[in-house]
Structures are given as structure tokens and as C-alpha cells.
mmCIF file as Biopython writes it, N, C-alpha, C and O atoms, coordinates in Angstrom:
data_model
#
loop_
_atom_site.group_PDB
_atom_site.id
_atom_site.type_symbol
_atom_site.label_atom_id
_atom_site.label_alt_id
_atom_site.label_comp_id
_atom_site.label_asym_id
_atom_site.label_entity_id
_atom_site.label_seq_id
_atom_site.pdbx_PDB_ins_code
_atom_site.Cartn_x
_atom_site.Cartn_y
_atom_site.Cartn_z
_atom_site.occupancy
_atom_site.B_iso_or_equiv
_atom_site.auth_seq_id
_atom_site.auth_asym_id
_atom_site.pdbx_PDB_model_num
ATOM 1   N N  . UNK A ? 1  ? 96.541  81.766  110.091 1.0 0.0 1  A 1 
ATOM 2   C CA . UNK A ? 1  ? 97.056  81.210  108.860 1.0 0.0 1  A 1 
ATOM 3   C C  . UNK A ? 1  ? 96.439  81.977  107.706 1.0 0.0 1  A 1 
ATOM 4   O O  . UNK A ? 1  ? 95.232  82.216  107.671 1.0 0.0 1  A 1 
ATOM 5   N N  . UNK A ? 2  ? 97.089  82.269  106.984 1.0 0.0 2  A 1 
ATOM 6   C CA . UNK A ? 2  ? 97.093  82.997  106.012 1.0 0.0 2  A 1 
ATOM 7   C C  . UNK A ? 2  ? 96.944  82.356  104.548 1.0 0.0 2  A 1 
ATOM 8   O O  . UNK A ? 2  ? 97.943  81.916  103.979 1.0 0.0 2  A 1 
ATOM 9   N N  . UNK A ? 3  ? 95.944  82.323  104.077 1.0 0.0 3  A 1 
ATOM 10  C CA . UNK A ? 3  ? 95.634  81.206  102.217 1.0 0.0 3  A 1 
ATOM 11  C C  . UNK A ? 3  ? 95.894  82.465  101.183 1.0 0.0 3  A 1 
ATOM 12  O O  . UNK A ? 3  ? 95.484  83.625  101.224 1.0 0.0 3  A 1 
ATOM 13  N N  . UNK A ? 4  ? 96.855  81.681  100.110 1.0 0.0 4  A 1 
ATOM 14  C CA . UNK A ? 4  ? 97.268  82.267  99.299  1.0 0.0 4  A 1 
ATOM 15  C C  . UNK A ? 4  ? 97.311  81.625  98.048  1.0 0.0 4  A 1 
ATOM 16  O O  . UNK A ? 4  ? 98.263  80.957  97.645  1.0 0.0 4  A 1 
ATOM 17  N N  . UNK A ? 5  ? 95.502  81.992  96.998  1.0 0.0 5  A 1 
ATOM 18  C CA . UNK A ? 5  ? 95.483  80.986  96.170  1.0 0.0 5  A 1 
ATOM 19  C C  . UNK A ? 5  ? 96.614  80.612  95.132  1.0 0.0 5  A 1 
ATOM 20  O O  . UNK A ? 5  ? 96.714  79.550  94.519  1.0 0.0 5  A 1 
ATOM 21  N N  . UNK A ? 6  ? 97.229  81.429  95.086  1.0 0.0 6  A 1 
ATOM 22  C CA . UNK A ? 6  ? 98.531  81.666  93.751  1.0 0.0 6  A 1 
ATOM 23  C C  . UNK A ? 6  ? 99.790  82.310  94.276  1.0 0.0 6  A 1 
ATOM 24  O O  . UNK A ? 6  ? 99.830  83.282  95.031  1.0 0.0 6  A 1 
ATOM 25  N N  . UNK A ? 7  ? 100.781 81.665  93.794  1.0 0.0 7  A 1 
ATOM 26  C CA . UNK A ? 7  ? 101.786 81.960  94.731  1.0 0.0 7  A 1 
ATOM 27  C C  . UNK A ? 7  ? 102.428 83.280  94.100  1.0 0.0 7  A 1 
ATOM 28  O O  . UNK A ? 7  ? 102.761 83.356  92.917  1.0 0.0 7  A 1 
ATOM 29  N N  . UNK A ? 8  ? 102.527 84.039  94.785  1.0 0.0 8  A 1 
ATOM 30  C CA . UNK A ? 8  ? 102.558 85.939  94.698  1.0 0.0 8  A 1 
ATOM 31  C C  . UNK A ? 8  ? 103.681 85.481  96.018  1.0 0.0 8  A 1 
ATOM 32  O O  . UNK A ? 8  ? 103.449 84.917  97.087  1.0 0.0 8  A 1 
ATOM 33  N N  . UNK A ? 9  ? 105.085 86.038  95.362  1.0 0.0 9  A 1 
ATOM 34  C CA . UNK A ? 9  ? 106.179 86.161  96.298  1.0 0.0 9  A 1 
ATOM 35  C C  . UNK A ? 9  ? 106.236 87.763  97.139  1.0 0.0 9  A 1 
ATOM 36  O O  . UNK A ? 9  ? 106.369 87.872  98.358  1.0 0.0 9  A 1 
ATOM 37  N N  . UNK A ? 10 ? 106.142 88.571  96.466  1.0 0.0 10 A 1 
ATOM 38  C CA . UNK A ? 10 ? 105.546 90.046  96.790  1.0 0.0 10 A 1 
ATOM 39  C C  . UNK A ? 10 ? 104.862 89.902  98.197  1.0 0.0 10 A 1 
ATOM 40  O O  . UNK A ? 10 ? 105.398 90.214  99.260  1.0 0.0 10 A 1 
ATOM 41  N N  . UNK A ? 11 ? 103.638 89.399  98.054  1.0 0.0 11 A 1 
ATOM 42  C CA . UNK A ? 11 ? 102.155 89.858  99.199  1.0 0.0 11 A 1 
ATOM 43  C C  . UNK A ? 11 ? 102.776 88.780  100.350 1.0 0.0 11 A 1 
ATOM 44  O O  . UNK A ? 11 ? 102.640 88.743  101.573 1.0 0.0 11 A 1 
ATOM 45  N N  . UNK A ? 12 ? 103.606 87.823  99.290  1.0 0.0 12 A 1 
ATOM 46  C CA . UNK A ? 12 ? 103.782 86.709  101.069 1.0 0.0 12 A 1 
ATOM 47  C C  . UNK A ? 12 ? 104.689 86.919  101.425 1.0 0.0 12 A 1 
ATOM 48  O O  . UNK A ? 12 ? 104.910 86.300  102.465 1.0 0.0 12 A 1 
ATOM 49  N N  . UNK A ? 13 ? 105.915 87.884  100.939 1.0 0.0 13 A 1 
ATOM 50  C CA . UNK A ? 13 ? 106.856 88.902  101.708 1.0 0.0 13 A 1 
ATOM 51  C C  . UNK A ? 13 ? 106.122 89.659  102.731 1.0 0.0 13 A 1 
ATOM 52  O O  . UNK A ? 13 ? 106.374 89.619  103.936 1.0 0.0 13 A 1 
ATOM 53  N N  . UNK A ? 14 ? 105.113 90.415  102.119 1.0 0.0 14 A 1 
ATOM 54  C CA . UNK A ? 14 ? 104.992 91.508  102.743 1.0 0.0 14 A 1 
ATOM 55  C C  . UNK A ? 14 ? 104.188 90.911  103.860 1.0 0.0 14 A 1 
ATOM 56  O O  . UNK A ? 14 ? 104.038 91.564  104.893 1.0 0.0 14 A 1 
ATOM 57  N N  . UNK A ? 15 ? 103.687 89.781  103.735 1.0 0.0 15 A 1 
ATOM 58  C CA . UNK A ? 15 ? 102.838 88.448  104.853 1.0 0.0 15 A 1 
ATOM 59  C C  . UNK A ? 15 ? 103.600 88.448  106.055 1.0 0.0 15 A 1 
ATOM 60  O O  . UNK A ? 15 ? 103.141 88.617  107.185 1.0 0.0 15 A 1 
ATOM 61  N N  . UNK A ? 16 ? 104.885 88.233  105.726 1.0 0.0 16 A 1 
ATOM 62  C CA . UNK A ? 16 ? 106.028 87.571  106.916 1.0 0.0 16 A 1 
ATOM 63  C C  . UNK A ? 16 ? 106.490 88.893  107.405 1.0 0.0 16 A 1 
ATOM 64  O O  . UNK A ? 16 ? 106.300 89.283  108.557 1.0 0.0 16 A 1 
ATOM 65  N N  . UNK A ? 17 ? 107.120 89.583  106.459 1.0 0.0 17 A 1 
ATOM 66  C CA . UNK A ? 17 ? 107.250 91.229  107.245 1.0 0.0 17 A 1 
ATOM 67  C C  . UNK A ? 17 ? 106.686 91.751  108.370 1.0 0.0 17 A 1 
ATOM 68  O O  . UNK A ? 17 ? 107.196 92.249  109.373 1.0 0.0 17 A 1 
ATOM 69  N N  . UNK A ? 18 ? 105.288 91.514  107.975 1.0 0.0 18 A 1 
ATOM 70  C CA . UNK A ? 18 ? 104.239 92.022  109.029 1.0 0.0 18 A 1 
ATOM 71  C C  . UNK A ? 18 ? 104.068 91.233  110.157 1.0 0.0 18 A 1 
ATOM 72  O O  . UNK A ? 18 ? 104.026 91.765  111.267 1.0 0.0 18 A 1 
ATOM 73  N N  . UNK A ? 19 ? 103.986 90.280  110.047 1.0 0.0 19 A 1 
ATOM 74  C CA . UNK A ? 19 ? 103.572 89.121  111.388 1.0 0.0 19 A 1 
ATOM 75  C C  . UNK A ? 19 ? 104.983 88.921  112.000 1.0 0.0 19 A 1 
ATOM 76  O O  . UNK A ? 19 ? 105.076 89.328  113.158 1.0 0.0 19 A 1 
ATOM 77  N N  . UNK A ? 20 ? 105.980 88.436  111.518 1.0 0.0 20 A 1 
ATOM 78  C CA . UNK A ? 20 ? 107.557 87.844  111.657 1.0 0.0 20 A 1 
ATOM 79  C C  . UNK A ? 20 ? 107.418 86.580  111.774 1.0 0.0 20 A 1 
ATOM 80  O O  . UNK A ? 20 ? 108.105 85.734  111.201 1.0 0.0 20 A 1 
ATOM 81  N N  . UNK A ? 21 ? 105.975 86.270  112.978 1.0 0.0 21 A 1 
ATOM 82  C CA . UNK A ? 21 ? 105.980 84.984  113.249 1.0 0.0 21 A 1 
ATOM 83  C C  . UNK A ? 21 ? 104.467 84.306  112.693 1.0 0.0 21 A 1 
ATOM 84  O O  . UNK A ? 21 ? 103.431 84.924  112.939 1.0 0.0 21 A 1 
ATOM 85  N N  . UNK A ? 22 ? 104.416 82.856  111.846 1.0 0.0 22 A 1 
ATOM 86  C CA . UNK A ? 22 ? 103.204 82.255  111.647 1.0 0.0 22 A 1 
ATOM 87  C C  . UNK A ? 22 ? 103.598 81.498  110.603 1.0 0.0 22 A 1 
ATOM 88  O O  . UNK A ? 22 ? 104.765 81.187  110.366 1.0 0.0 22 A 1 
ATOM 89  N N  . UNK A ? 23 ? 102.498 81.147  109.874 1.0 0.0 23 A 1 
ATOM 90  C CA . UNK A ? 23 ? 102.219 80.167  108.696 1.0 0.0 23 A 1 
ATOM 91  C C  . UNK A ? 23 ? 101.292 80.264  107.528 1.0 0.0 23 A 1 
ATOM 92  O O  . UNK A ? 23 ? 100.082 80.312  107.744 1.0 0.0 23 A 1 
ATOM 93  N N  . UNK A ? 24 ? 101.819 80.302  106.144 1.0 0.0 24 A 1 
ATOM 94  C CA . UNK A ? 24 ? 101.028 80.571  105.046 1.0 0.0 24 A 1 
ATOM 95  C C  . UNK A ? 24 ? 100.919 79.297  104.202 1.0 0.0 24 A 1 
ATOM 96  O O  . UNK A ? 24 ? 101.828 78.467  104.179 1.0 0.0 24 A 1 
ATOM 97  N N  . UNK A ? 25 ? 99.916  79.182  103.592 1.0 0.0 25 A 1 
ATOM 98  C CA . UNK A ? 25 ? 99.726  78.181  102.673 1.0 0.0 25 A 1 
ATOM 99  C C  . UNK A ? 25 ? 99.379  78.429  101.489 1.0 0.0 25 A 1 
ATOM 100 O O  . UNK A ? 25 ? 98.299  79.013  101.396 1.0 0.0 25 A 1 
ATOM 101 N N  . UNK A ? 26 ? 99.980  78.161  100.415 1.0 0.0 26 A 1 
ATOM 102 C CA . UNK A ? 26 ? 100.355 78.969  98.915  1.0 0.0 26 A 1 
ATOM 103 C C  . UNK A ? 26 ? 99.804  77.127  97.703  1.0 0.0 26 A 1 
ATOM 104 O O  . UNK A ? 26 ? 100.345 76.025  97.613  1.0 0.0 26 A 1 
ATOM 105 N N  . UNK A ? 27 ? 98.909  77.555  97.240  1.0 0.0 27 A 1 
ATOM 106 C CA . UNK A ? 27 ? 98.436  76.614  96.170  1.0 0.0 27 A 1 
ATOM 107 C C  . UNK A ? 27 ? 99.733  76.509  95.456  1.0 0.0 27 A 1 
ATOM 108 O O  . UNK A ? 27 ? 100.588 77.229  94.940  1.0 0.0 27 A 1 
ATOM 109 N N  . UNK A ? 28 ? 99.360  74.794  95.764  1.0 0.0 28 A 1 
ATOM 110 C CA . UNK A ? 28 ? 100.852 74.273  94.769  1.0 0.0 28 A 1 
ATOM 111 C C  . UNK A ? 28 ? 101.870 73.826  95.858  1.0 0.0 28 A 1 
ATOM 112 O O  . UNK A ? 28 ? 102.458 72.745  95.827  1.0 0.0 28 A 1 
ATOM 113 N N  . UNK A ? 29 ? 102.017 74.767  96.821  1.0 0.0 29 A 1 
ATOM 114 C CA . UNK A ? 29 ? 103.062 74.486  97.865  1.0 0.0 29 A 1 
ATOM 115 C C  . UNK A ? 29 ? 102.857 74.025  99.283  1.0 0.0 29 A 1 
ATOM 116 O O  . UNK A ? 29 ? 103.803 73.538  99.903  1.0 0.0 29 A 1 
ATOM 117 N N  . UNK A ? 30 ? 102.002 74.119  99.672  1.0 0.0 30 A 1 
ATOM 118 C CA . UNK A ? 30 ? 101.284 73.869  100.864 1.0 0.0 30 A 1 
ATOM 119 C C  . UNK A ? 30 ? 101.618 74.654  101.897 1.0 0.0 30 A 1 
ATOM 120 O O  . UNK A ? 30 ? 101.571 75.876  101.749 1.0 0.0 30 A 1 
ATOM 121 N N  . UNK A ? 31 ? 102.126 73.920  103.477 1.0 0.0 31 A 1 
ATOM 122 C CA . UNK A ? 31 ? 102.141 74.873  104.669 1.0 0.0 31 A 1 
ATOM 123 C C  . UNK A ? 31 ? 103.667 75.691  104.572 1.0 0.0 31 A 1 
ATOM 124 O O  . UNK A ? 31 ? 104.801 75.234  104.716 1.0 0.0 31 A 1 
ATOM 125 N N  . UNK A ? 32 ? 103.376 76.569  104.381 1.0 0.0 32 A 1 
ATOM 126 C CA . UNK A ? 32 ? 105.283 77.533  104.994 1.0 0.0 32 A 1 
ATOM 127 C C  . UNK A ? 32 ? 105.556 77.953  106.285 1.0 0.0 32 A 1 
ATOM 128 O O  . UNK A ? 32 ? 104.914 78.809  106.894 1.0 0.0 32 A 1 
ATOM 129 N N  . UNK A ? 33 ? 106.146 77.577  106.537 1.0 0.0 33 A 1 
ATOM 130 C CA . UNK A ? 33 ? 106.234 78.385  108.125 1.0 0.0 33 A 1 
ATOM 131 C C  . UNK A ? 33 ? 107.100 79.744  108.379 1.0 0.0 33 A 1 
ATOM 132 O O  . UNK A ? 33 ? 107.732 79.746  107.322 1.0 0.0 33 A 1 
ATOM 133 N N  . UNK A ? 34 ? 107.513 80.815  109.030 1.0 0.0 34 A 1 
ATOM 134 C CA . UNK A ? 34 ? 108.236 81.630  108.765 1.0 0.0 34 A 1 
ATOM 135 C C  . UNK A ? 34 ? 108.296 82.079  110.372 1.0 0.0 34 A 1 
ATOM 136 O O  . UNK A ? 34 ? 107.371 82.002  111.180 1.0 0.0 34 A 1 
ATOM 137 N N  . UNK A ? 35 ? 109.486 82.509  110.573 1.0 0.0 35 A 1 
ATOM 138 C CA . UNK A ? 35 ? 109.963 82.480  111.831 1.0 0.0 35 A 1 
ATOM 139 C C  . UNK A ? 35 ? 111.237 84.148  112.080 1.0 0.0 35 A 1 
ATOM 140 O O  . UNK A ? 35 ? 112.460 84.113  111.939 1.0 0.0 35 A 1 
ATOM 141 N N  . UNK A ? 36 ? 110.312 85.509  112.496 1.0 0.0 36 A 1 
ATOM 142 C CA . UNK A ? 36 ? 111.203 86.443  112.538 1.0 0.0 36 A 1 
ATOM 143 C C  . UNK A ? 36 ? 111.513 87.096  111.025 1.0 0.0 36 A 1 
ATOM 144 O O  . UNK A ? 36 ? 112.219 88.050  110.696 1.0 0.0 36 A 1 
ATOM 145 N N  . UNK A ? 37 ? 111.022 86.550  110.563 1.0 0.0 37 A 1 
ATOM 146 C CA . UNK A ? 37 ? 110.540 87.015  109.198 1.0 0.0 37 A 1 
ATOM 147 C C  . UNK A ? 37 ? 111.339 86.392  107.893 1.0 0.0 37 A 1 
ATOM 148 O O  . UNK A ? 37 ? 111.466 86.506  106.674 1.0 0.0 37 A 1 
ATOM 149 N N  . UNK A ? 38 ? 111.652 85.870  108.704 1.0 0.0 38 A 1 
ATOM 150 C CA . UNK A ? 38 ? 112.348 84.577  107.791 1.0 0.0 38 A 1 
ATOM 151 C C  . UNK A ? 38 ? 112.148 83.191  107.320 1.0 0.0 38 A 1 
ATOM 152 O O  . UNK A ? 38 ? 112.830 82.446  108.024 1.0 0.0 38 A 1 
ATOM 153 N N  . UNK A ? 39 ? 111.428 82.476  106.330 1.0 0.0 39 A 1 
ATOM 154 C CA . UNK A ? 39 ? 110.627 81.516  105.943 1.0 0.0 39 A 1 
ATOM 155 C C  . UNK A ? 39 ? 111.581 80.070  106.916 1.0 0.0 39 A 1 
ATOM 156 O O  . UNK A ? 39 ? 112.375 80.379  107.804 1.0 0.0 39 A 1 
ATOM 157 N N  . UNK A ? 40 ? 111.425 79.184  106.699 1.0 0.0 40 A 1 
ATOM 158 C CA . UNK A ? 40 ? 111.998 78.104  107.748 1.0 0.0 40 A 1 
ATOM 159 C C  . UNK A ? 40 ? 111.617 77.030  106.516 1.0 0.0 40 A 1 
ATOM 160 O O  . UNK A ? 40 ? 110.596 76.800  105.869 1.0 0.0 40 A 1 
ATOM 161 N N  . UNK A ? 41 ? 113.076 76.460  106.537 1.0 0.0 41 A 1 
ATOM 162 C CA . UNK A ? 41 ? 113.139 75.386  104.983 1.0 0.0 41 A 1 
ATOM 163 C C  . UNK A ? 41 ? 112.575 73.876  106.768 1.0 0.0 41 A 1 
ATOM 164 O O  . UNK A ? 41 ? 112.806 73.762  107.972 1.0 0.0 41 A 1 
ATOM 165 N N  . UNK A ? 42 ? 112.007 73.342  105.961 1.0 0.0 42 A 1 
ATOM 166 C CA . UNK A ? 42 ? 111.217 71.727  106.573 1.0 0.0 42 A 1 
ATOM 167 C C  . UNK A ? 42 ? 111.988 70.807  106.231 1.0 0.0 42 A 1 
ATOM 168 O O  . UNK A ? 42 ? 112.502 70.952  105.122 1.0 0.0 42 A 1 
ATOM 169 N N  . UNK A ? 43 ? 112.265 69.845  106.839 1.0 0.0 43 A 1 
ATOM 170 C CA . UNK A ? 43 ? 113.403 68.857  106.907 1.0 0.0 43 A 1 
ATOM 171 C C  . UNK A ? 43 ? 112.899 67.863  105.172 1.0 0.0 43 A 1 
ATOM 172 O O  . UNK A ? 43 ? 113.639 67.719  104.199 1.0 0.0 43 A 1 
ATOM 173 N N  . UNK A ? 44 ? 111.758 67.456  105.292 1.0 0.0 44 A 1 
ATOM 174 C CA . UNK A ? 44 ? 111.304 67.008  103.881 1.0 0.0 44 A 1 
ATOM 175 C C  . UNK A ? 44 ? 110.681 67.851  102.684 1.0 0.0 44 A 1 
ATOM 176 O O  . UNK A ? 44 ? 109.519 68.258  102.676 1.0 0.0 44 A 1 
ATOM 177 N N  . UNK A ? 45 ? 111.272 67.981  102.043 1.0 0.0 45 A 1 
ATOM 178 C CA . UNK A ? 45 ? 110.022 69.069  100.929 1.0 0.0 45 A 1 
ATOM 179 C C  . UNK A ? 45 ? 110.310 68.904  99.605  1.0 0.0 45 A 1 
ATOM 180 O O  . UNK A ? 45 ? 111.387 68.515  99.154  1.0 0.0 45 A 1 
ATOM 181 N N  . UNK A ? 46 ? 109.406 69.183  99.035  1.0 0.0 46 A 1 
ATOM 182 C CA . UNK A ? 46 ? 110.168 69.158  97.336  1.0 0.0 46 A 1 
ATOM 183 C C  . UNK A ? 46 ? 111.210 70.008  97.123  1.0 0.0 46 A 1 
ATOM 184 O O  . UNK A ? 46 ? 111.838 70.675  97.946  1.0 0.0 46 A 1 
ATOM 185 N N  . UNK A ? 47 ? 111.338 69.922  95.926  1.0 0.0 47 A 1 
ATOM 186 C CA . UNK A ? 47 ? 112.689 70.418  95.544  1.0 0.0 47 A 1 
ATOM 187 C C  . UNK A ? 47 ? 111.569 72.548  95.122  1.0 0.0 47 A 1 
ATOM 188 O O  . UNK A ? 47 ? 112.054 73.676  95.203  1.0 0.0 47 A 1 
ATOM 189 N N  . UNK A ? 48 ? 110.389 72.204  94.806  1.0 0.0 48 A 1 
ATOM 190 C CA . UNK A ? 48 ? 109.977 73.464  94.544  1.0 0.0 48 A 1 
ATOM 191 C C  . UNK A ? 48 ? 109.442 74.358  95.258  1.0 0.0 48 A 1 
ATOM 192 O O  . UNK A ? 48 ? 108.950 75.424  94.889  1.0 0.0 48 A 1 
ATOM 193 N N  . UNK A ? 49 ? 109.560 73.805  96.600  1.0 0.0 49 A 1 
ATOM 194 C CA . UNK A ? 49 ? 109.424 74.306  97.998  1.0 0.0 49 A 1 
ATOM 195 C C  . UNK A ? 49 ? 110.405 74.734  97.965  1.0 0.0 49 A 1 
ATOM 196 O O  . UNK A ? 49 ? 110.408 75.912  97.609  1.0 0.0 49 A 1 
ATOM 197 N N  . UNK A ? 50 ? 111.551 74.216  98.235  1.0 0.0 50 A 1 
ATOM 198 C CA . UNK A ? 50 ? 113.081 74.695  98.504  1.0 0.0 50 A 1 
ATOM 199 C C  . UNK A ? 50 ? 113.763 75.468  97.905  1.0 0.0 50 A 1 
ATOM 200 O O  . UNK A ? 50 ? 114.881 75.951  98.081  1.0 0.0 50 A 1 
ATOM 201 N N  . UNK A ? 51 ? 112.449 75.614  96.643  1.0 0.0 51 A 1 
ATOM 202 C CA . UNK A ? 51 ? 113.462 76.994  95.525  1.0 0.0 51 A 1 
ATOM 203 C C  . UNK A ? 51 ? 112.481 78.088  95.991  1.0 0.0 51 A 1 
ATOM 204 O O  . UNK A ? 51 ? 112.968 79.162  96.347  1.0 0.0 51 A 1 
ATOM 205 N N  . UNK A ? 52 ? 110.871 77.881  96.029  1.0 0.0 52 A 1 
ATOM 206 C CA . UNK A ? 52 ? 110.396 78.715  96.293  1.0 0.0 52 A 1 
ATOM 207 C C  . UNK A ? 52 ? 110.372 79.653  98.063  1.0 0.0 52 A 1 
ATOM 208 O O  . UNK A ? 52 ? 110.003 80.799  98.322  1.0 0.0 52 A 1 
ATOM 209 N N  . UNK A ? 53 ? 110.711 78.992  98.616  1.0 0.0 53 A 1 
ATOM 210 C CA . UNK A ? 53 ? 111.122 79.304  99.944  1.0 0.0 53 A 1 
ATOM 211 C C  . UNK A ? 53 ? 113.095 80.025  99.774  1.0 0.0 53 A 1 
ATOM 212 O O  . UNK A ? 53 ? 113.418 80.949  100.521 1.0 0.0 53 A 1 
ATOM 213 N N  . UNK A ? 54 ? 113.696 79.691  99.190  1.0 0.0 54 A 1 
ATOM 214 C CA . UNK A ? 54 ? 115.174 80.014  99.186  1.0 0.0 54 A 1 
ATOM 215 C C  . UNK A ? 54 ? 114.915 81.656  98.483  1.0 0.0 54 A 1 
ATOM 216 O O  . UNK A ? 54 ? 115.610 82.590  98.884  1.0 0.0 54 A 1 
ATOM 217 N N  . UNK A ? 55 ? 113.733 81.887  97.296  1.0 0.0 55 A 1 
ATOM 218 C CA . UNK A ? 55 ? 113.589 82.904  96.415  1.0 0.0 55 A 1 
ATOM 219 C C  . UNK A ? 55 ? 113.042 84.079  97.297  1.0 0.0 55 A 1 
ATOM 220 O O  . UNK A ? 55 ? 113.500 85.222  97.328  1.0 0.0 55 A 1 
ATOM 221 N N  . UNK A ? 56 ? 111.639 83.435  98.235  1.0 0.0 56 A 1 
ATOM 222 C CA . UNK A ? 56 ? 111.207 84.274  99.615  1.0 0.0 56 A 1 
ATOM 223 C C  . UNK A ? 56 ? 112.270 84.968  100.028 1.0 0.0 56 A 1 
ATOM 224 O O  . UNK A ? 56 ? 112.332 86.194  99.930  1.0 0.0 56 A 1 
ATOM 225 N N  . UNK A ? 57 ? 113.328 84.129  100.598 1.0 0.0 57 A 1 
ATOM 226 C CA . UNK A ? 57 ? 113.832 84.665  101.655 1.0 0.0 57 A 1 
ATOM 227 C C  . UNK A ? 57 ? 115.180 85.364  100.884 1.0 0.0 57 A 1 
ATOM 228 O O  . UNK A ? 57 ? 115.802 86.144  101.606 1.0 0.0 57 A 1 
ATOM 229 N N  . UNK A ? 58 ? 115.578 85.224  99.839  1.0 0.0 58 A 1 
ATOM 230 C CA . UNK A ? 58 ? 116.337 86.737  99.096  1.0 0.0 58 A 1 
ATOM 231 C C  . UNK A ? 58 ? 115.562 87.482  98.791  1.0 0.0 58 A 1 
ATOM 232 O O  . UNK A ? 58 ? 116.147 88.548  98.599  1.0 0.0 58 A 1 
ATOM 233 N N  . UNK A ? 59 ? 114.114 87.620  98.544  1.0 0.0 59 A 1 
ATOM 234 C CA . UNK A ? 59 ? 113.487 88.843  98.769  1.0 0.0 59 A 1 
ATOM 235 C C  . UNK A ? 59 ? 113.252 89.001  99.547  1.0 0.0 59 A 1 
ATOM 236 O O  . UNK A ? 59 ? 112.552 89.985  99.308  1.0 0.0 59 A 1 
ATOM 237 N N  . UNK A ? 60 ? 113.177 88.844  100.826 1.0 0.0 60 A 1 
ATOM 238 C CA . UNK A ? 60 ? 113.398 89.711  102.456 1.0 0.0 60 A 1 
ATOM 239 C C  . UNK A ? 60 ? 114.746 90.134  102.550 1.0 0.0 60 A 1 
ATOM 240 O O  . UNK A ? 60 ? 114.935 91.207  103.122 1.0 0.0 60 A 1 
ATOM 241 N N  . UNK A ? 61 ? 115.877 89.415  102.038 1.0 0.0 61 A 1 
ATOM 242 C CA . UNK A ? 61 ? 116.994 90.086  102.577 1.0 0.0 61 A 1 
ATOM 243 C C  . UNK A ? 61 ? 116.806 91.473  101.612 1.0 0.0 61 A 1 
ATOM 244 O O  . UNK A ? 61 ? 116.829 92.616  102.067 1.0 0.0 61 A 1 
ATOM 245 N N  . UNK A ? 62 ? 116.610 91.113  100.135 1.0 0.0 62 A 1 
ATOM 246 C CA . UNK A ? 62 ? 117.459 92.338  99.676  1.0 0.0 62 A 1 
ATOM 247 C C  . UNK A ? 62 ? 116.265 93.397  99.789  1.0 0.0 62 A 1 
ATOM 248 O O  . UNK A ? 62 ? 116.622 94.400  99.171  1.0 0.0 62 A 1 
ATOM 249 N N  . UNK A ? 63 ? 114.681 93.615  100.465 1.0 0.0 63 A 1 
ATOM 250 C CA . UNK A ? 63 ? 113.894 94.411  101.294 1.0 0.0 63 A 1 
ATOM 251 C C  . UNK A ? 63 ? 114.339 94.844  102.350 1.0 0.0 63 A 1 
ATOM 252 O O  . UNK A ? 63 ? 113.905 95.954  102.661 1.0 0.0 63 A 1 
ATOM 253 N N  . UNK A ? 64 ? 115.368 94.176  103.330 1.0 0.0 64 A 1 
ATOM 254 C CA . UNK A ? 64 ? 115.961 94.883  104.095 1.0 0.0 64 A 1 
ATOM 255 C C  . UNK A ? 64 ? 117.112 95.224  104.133 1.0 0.0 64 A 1 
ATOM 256 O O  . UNK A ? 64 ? 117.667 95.511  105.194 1.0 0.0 64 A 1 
ATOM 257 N N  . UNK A ? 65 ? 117.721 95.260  102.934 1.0 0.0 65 A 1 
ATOM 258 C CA . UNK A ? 65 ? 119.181 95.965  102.689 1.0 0.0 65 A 1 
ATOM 259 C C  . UNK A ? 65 ? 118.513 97.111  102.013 1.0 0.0 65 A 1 
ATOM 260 O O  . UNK A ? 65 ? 119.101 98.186  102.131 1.0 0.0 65 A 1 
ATOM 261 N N  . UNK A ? 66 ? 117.103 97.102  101.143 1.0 0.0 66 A 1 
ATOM 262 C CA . UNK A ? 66 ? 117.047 98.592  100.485 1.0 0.0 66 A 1 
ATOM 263 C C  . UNK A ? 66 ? 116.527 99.473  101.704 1.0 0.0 66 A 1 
ATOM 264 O O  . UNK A ? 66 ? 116.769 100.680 101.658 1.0 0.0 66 A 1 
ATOM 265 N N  . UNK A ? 67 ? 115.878 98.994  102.717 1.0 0.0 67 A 1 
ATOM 266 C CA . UNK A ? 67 ? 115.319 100.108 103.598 1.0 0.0 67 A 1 
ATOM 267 C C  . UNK A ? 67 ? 116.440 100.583 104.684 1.0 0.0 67 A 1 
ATOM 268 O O  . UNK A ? 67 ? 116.463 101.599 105.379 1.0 0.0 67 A 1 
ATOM 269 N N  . UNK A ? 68 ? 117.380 99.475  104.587 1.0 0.0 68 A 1 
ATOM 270 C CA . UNK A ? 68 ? 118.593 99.904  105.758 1.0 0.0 68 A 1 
ATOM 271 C C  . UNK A ? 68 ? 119.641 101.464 104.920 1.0 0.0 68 A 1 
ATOM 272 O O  . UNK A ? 68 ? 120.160 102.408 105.517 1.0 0.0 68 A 1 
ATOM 273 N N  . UNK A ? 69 ? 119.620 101.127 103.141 1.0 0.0 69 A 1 
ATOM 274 C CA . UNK A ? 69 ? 119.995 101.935 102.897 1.0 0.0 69 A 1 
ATOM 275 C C  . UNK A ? 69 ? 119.361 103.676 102.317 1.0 0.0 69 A 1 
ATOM 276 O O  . UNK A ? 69 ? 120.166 104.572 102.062 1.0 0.0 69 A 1 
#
């Protein structure tokens, strides 16, 4: 598990990139899980989880549309 005092969308991209599989915990937001390198929305969460997790994971896609191109 990976602590991340301030939430830096950047380094916890590049977090999930690297591992694909595990769990980070971001002050303010608590546990994330990410699965293949793709964050995993939790059946209950705030609403600023769900933006900040939805924002993650368009910056993985459009990281792997620039390296595909």
C-alpha cells in the first residue's frame, strides 16, 4: 500500500501504471483500489471519490492513447 499525503493525480497514475494491481490511500480520500491499471469505483463513496477516481482513470486512458500513438 502505497500513502499519498496530497492527492497528486500524476504520481498515483504513474502508482497504478507500475503495479496494475494494489491499493493507494490519498489524504482526503482514503483507500483506492486499482485493478490492471485501472482505479475500481466502490459501491459506497462520496461523490469526491467518484470524481476523483473517474479524473484518474481519463488520465490513464488518454496516457495510453499518447504512447499507443
Amino acid at each position: 500500500m502505497r500513502m499519498f499525503p496530497v492527492y497528486a493525480p500524476k504520481l498515483i497514475v504513474k502508482h497504478a501504471r507500475i503495479f496494475l494491481t494494489g491499493v493507494v490511500w490519498v489524504q482526503d480520500l482514503g483507500r483506492l483500489e486499482f485493478e490492471k491499471g485501472r482505479f475500481l469505483l466502490p459501491k459506497k463513496s462520496l461523490p469526491k471519490v467518484k470524481q476523483a477516481i473517474s479524473e484518474l482513470n481519463a488520465l490513464i486512458e488518454s496516457q495510453q492513447q499518447a504512447s499507443a500513438v
